[in-house]
PDB file of N, CA and C in Angstrom:
ATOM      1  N   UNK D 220      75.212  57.518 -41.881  1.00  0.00           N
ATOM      2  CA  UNK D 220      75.776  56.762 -42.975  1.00  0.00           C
ATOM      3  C   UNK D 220      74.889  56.924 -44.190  1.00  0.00           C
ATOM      4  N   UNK D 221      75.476  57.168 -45.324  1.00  0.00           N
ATOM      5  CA  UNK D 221      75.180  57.596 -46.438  1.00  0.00           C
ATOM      6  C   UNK D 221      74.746  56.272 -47.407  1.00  0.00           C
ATOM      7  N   UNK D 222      73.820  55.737 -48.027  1.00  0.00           N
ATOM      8  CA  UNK D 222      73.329  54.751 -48.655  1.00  0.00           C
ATOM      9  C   UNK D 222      74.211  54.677 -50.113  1.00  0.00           C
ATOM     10  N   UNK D 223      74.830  54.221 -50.390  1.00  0.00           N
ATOM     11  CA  UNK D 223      75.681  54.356 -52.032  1.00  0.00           C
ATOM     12  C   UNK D 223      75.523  53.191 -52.319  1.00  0.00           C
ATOM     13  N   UNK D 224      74.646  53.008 -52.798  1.00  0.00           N
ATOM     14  CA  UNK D 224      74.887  51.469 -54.028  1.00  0.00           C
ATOM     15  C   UNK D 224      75.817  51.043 -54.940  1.00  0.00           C
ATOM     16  N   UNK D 225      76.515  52.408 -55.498  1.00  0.00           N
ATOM     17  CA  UNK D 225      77.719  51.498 -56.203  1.00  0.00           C
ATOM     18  C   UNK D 225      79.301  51.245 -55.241  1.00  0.00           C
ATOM     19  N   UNK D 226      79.356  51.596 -53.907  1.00  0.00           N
ATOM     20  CA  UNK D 226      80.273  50.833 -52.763  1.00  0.00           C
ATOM     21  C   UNK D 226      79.773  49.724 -53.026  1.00  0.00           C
ATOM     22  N   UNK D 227      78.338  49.826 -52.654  1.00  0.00           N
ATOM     23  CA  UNK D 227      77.539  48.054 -51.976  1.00  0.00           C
ATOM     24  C   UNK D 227      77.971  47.136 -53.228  1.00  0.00           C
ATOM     25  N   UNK D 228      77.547  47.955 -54.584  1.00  0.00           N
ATOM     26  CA  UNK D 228      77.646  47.404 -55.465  1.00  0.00           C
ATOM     27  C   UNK D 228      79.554  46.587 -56.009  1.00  0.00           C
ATOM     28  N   UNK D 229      80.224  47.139 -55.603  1.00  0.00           N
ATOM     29  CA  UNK D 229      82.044  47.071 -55.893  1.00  0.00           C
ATOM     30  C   UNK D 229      82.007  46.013 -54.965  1.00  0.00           C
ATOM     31  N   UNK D 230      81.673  45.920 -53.381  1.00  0.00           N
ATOM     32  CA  UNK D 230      81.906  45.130 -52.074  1.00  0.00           C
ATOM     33  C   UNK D 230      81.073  43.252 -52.765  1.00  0.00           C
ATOM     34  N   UNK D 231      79.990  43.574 -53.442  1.00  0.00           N
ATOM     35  CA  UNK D 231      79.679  41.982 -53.980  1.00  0.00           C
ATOM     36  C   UNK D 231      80.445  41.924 -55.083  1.00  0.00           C
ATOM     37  N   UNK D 232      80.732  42.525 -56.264  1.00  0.00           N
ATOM     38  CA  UNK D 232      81.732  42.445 -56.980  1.00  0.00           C
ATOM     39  C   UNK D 232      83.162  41.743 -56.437  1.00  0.00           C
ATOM     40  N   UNK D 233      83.623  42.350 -55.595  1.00  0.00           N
ATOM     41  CA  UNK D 233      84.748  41.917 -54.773  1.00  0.00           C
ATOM     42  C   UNK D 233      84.540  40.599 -53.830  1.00  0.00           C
ATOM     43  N   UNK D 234      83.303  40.118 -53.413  1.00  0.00           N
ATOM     44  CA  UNK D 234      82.894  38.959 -52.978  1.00  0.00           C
ATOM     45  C   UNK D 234      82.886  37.907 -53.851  1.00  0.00           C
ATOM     46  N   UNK D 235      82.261  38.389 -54.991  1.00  0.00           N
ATOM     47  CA  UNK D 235      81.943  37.280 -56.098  1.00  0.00           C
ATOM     48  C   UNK D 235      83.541  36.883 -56.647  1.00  0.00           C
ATOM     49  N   UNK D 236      84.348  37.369 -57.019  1.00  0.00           N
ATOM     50  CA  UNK D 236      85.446  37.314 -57.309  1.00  0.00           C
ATOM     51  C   UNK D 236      86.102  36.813 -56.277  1.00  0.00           C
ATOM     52  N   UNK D 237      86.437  36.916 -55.049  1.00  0.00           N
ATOM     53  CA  UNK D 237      86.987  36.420 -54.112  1.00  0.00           C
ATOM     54  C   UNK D 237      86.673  34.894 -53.730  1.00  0.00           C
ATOM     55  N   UNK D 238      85.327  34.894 -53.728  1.00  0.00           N
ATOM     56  CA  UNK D 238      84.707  33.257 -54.263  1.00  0.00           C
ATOM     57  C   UNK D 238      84.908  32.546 -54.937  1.00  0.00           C
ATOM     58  N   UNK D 239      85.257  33.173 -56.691  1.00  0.00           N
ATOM     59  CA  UNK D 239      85.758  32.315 -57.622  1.00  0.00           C
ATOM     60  C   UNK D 239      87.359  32.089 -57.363  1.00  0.00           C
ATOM     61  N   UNK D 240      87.830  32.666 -56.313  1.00  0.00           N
ATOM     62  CA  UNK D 240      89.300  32.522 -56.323  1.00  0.00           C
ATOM     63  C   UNK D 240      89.630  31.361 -55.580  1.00  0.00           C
ATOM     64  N   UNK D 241      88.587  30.969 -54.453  1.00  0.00           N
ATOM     65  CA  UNK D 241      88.842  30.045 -53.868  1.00  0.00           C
ATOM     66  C   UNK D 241      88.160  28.463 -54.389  1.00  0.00           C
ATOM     67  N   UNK D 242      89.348  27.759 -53.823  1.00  0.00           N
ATOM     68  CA  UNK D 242      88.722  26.332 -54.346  1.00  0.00           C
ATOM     69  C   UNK D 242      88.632  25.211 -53.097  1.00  0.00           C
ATOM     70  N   UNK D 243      88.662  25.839 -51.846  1.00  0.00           N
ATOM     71  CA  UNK D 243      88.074  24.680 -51.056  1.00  0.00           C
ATOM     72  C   UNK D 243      86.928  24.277 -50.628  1.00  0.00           C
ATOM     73  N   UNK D 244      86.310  23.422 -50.264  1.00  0.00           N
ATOM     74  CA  UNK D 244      85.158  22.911 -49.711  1.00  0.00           C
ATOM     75  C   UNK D 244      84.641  23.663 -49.555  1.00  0.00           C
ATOM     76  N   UNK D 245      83.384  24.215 -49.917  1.00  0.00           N
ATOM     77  CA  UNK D 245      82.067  25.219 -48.682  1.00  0.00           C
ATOM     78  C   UNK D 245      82.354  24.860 -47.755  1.00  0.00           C
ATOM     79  N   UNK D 246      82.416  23.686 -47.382  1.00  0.00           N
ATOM     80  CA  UNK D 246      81.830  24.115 -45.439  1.00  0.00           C
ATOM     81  C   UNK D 246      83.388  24.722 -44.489  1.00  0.00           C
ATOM     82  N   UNK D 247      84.609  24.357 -45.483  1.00  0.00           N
ATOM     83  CA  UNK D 247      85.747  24.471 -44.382  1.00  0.00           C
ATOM     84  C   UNK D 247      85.735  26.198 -45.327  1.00  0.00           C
ATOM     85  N   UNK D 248      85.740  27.195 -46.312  1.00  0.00           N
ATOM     86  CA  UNK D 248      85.656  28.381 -46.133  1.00  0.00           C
ATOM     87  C   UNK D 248      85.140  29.006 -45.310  1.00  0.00           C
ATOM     88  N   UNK D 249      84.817  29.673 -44.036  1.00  0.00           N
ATOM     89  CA  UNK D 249      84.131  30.341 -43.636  1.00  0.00           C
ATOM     90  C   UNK D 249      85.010  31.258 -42.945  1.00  0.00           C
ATOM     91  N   UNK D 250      85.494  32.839 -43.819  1.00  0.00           N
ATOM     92  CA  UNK D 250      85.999  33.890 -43.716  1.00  0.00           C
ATOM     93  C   UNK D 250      84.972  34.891 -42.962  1.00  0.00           C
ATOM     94  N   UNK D 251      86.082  35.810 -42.398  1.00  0.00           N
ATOM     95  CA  UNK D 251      84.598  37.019 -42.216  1.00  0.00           C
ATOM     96  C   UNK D 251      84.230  38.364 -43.445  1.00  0.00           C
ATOM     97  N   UNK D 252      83.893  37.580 -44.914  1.00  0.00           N
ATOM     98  CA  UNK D 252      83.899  38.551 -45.458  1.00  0.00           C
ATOM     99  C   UNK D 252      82.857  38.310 -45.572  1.00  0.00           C
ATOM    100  N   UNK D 253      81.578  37.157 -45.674  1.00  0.00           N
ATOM    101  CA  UNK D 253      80.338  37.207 -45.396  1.00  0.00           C
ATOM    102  C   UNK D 253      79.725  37.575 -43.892  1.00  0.00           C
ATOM    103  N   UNK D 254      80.306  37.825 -43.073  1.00  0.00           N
ATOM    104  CA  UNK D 254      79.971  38.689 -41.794  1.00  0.00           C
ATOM    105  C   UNK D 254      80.273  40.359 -42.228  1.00  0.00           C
ATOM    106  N   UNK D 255      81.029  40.542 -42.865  1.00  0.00           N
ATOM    107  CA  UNK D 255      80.972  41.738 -42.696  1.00  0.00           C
ATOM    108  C   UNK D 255      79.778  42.545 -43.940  1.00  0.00           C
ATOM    109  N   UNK D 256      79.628  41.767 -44.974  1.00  0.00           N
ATOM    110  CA  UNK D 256      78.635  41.789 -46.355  1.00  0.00           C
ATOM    111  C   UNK D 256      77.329  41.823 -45.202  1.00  0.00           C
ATOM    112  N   UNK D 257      77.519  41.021 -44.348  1.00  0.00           N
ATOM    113  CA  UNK D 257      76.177  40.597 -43.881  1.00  0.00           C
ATOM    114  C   UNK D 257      75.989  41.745 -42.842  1.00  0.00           C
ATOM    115  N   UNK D 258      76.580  42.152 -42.269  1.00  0.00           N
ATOM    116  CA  UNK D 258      76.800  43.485 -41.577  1.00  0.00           C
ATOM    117  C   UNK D 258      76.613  45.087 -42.287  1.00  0.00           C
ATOM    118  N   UNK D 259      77.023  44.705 -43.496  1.00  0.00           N
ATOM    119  CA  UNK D 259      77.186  45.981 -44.525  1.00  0.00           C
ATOM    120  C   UNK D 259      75.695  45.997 -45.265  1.00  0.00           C
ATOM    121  N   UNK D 260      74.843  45.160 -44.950  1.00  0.00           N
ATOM    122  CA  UNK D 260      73.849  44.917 -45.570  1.00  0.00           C
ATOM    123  C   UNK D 260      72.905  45.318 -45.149  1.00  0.00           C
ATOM    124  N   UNK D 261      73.096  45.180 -43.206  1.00  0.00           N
ATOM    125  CA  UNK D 261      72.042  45.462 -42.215  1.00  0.00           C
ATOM    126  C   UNK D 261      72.065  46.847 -41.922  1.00  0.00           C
ATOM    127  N   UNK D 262      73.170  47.463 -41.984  1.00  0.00           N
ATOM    128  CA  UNK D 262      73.633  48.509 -41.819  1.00  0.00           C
ATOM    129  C   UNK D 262      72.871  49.368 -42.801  1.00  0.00           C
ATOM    130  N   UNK D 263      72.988  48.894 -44.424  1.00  0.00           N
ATOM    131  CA  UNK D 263      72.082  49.928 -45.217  1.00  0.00           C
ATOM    132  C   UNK D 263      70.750  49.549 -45.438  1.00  0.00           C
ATOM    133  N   UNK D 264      70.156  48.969 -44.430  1.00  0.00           N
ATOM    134  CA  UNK D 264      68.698  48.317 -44.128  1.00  0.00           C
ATOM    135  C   UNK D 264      67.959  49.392 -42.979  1.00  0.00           C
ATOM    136  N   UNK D 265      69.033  49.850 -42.071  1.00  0.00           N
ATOM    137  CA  UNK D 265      68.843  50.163 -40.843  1.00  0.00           C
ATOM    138  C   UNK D 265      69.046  51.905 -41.141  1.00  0.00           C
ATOM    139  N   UNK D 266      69.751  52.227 -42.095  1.00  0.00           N
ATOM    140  CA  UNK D 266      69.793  53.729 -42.763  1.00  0.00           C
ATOM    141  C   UNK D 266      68.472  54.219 -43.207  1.00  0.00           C
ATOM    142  N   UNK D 267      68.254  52.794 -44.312  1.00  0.00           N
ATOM    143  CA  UNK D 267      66.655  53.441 -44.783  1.00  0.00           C
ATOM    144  C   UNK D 267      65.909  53.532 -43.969  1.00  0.00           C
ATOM    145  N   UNK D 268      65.803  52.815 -43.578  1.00  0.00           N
ATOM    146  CA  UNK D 268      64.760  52.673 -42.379  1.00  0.00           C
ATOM    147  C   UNK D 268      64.613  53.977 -41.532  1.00  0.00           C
ATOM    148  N   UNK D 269      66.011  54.315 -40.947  1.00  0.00           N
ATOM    149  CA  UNK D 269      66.432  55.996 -40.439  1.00  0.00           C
ATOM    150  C   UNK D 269      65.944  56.711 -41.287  1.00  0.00           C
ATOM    151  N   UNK D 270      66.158  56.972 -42.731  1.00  0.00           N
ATOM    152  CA  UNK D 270      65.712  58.282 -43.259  1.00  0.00           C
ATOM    153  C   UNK D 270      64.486  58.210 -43.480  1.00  0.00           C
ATOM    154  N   UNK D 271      63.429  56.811 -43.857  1.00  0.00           N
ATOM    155  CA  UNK D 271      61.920  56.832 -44.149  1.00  0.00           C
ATOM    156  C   UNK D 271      61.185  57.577 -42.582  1.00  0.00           C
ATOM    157  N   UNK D 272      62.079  57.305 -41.136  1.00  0.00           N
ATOM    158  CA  UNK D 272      61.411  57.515 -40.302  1.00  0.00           C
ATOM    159  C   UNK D 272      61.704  59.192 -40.363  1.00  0.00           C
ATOM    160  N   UNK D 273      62.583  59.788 -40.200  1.00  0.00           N
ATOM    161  CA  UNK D 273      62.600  61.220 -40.026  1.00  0.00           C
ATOM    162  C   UNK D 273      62.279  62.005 -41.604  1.00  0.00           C
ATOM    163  N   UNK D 274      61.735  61.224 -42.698  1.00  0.00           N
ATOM    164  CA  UNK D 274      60.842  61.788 -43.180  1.00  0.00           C
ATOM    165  C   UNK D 274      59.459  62.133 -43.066  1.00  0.00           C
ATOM    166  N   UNK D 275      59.228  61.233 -42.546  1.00  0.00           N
ATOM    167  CA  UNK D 275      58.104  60.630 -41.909  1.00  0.00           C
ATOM    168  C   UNK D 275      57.529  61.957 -40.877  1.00  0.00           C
ATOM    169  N   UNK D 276      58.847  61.546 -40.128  1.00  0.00           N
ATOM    170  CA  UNK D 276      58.465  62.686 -38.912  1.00  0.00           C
ATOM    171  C   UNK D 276      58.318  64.475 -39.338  1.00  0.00           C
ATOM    172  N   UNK D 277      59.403  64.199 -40.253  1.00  0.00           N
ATOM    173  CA  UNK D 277      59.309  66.343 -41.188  1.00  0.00           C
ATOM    174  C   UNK D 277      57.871  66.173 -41.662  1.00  0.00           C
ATOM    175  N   UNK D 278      57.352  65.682 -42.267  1.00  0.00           N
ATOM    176  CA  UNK D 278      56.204  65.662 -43.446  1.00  0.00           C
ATOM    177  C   UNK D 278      55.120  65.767 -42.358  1.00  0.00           C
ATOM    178  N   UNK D 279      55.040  65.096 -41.169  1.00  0.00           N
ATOM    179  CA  UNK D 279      54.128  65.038 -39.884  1.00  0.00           C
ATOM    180  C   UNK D 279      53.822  66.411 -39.413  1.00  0.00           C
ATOM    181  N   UNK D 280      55.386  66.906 -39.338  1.00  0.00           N
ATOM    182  CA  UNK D 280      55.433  68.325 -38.264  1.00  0.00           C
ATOM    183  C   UNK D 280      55.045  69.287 -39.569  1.00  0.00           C
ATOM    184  N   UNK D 281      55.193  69.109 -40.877  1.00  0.00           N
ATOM    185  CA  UNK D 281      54.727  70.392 -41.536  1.00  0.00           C
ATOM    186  C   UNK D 281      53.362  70.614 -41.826  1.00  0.00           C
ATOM    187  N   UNK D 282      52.573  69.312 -42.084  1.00  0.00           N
ATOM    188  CA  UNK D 282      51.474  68.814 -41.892  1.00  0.00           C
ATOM    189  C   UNK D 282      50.699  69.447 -40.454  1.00  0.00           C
ATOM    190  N   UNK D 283      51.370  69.604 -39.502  1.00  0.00           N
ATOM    191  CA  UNK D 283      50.622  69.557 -38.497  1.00  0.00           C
ATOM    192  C   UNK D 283      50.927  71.493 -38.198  1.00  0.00           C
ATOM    193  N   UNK D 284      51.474  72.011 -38.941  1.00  0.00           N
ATOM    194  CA  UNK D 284      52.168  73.707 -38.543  1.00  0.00           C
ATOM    195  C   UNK D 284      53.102  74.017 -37.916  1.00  0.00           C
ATOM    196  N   UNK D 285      53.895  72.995 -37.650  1.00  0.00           N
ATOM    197  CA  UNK D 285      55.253  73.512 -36.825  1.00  0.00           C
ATOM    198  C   UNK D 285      56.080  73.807 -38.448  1.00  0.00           C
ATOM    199  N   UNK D 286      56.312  75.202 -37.451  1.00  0.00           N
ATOM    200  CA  UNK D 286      57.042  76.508 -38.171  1.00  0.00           C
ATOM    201  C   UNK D 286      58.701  75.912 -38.011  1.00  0.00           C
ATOM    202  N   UNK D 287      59.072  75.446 -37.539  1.00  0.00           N
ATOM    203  CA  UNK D 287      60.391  75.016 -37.151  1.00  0.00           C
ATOM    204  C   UNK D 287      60.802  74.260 -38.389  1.00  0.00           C
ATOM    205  N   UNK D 288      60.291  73.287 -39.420  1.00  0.00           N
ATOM    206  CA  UNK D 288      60.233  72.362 -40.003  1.00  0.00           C
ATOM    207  C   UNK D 288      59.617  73.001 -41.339  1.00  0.00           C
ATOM    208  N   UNK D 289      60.514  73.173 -42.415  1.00  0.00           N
ATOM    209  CA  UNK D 289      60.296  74.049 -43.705  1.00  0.00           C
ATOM    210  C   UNK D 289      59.635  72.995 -44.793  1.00  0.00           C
ATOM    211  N   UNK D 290      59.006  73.488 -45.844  1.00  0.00           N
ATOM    212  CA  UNK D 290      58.300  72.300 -46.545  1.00  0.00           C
ATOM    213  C   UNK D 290      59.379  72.029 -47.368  1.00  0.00           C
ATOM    214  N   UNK D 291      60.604  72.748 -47.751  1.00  0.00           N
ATOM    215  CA  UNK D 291      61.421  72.458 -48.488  1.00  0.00           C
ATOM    216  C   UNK D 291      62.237  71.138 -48.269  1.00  0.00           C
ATOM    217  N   UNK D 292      62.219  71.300 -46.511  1.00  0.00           N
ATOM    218  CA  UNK D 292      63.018  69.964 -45.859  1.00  0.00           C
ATOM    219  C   UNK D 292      62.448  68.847 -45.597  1.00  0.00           C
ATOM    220  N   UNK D 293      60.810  69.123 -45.641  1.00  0.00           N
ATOM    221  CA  UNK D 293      60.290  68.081 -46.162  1.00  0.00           C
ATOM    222  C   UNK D 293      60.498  67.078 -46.935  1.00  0.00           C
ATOM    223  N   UNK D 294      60.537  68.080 -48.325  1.00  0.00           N
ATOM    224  CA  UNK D 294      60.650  67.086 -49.358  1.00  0.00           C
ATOM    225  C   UNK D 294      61.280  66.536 -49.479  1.00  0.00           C
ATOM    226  N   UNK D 295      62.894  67.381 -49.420  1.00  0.00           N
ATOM    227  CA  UNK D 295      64.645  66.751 -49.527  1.00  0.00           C
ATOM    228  C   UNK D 295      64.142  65.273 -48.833  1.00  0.00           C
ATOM    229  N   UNK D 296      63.683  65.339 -47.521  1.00  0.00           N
ATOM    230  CA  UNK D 296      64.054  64.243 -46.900  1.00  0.00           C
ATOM    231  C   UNK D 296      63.185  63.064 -47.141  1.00  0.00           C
ATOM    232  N   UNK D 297      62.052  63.193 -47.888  1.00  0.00           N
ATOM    233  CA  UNK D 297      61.085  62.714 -48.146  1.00  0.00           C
ATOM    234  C   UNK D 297      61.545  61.802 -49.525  1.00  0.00           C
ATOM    235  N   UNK D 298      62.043  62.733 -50.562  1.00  0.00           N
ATOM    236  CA  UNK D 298      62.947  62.754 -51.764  1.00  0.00           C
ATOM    237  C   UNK D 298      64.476  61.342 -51.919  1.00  0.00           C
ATOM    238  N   UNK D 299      64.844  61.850 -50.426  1.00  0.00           N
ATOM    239  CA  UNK D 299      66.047  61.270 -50.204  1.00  0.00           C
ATOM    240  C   UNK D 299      66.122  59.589 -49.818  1.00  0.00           C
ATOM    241  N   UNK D 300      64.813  59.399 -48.718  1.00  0.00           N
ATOM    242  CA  UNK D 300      63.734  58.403 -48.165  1.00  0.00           C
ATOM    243  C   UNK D 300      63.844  57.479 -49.589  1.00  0.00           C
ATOM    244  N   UNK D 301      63.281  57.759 -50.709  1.00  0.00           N
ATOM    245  CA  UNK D 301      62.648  57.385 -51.409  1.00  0.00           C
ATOM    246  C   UNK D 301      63.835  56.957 -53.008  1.00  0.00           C
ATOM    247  N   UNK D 302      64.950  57.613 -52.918  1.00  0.00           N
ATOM    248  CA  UNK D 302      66.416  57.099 -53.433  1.00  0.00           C
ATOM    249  C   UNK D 302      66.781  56.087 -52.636  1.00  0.00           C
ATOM    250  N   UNK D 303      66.844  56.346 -51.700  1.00  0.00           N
ATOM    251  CA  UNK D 303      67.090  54.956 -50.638  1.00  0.00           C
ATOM    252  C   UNK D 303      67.099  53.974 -50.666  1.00  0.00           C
ATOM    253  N   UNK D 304      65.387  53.694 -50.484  1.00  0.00           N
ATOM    254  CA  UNK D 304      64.806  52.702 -50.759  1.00  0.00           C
ATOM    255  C   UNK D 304      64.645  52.111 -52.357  1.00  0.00           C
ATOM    256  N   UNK D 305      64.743  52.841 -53.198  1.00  0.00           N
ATOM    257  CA  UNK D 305      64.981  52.682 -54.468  1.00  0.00           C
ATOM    258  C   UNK D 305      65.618  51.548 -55.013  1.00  0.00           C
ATOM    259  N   UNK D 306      67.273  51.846 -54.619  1.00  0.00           N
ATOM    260  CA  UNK D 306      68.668  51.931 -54.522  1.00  0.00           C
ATOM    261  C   UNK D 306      68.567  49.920 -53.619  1.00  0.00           C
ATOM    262  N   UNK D 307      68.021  49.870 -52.445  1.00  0.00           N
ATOM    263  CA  UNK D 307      67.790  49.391 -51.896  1.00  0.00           C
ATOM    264  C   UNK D 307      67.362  47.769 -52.456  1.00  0.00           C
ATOM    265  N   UNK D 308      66.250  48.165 -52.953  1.00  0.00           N
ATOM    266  CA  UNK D 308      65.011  46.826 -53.702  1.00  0.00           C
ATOM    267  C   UNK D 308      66.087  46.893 -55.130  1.00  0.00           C
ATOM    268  N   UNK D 309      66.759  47.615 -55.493  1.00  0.00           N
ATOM    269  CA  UNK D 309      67.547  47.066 -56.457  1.00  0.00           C
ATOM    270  C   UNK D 309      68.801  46.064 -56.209  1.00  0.00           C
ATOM    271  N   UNK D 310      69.664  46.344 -55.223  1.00  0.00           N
ATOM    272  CA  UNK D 310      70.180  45.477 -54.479  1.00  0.00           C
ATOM    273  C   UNK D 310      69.352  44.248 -54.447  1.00  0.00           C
ATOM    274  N   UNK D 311      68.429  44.707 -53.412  1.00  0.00           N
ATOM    275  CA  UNK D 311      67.546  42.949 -53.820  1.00  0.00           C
ATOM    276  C   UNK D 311      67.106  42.460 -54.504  1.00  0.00           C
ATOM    277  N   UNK D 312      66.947  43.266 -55.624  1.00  0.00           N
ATOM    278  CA  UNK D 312      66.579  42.460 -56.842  1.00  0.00           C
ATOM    279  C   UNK D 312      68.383  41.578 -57.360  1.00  0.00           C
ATOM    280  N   UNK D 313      69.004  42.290 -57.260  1.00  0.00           N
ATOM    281  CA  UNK D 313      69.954  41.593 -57.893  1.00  0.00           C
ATOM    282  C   UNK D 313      70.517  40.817 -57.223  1.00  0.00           C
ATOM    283  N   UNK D 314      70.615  40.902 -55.970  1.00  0.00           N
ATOM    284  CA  UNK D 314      70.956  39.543 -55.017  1.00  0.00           C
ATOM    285  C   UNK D 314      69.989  38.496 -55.277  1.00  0.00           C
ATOM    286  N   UNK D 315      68.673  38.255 -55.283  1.00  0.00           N
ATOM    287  CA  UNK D 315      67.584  37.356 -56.217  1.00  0.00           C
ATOM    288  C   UNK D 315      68.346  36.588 -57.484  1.00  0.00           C
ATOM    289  N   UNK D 316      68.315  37.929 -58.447  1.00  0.00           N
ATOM    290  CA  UNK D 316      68.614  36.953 -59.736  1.00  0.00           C
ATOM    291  C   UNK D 316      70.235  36.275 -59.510  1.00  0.00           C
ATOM    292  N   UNK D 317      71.065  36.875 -58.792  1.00  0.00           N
ATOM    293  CA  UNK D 317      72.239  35.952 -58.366  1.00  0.00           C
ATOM    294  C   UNK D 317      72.332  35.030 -57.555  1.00  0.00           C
ATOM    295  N   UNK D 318      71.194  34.816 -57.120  1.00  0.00           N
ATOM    296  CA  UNK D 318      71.051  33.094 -56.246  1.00  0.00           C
ATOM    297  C   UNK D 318      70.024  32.478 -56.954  1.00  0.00           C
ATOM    298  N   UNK D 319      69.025  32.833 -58.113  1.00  0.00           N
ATOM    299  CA  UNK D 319      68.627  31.889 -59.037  1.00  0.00           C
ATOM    300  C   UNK D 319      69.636  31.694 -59.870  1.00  0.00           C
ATOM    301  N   UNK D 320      70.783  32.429 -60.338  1.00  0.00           N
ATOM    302  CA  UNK D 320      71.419  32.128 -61.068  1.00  0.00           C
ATOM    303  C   UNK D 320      72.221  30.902 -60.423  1.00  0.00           C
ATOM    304  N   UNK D 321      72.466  31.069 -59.414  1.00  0.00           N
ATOM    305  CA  UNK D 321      73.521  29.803 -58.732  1.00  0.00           C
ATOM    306  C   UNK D 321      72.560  28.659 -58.163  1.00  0.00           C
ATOM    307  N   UNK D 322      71.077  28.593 -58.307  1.00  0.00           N
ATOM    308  CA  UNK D 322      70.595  27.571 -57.990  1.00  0.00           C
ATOM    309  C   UNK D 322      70.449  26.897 -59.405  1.00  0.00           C
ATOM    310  N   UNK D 323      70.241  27.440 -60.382  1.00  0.00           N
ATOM    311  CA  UNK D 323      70.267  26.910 -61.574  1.00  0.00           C
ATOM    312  C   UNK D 323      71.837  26.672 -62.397  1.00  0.00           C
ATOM    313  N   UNK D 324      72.478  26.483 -61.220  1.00  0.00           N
ATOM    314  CA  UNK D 324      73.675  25.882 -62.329  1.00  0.00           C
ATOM    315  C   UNK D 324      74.251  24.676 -61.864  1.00  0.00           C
ATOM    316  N   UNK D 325      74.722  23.994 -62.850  1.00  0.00           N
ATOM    317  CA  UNK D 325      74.711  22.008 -62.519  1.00  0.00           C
ATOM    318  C   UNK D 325      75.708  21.842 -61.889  1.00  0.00           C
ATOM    319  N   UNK D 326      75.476  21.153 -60.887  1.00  0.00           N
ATOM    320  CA  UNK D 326      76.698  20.453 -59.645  1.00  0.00           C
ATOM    321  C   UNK D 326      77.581  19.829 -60.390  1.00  0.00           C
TER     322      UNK D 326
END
């Protein structure tokens, strides 16, 4: 699975909006579109995590002389690791400022 932030990015778009559409109680909403956000979340948690490790592992084996393992594919994956995670902490940054934003607004 491929990391795309602007899906992730459209899928809270489409949450946030779907939220303002509804007007019942918090506690009696509970859809599975925050299970699946919350699923879609772990999912591109569990990617990075995949590509930092088999960068990890190329950069090891070229480091160490296995001929099998090109420095070019190193990098890509090293490169790719590192969009990822990028991509990633930006998501969390903006999930942050969108729950200070909703803790700071008056009941």
């Amino acid at each position: 699975m491929k990391i795309q932030p602007s899906s992730l990015y459209q899928e809270m778009q489409s949450l946030a909006i779907e939220a303002s559409n509804h007007t019942k109680q918090p506690e009696l909403v509970k859809n599975s579109s925050s299970v699946e956000f919350g699923g879609l979340l772990k999912d591109a948690i569990q990617t990075v995590n995949g590509l930092q490790k088999d960068a990890k592992a190329k950069v090891t084996a070229v480091e160490m002389g296995d001929r099998s393992v090109s420095l070019a594919e190193a990098m890509i994956a090293s490169q790719k690791s590192s969009v990822a995670f990028e991509a990633t902490v930006q998501v969390r940054n903006k999930l942050v400022e969108a729950y200070k934003d909703i803790m700071n607004m008056p009941v």
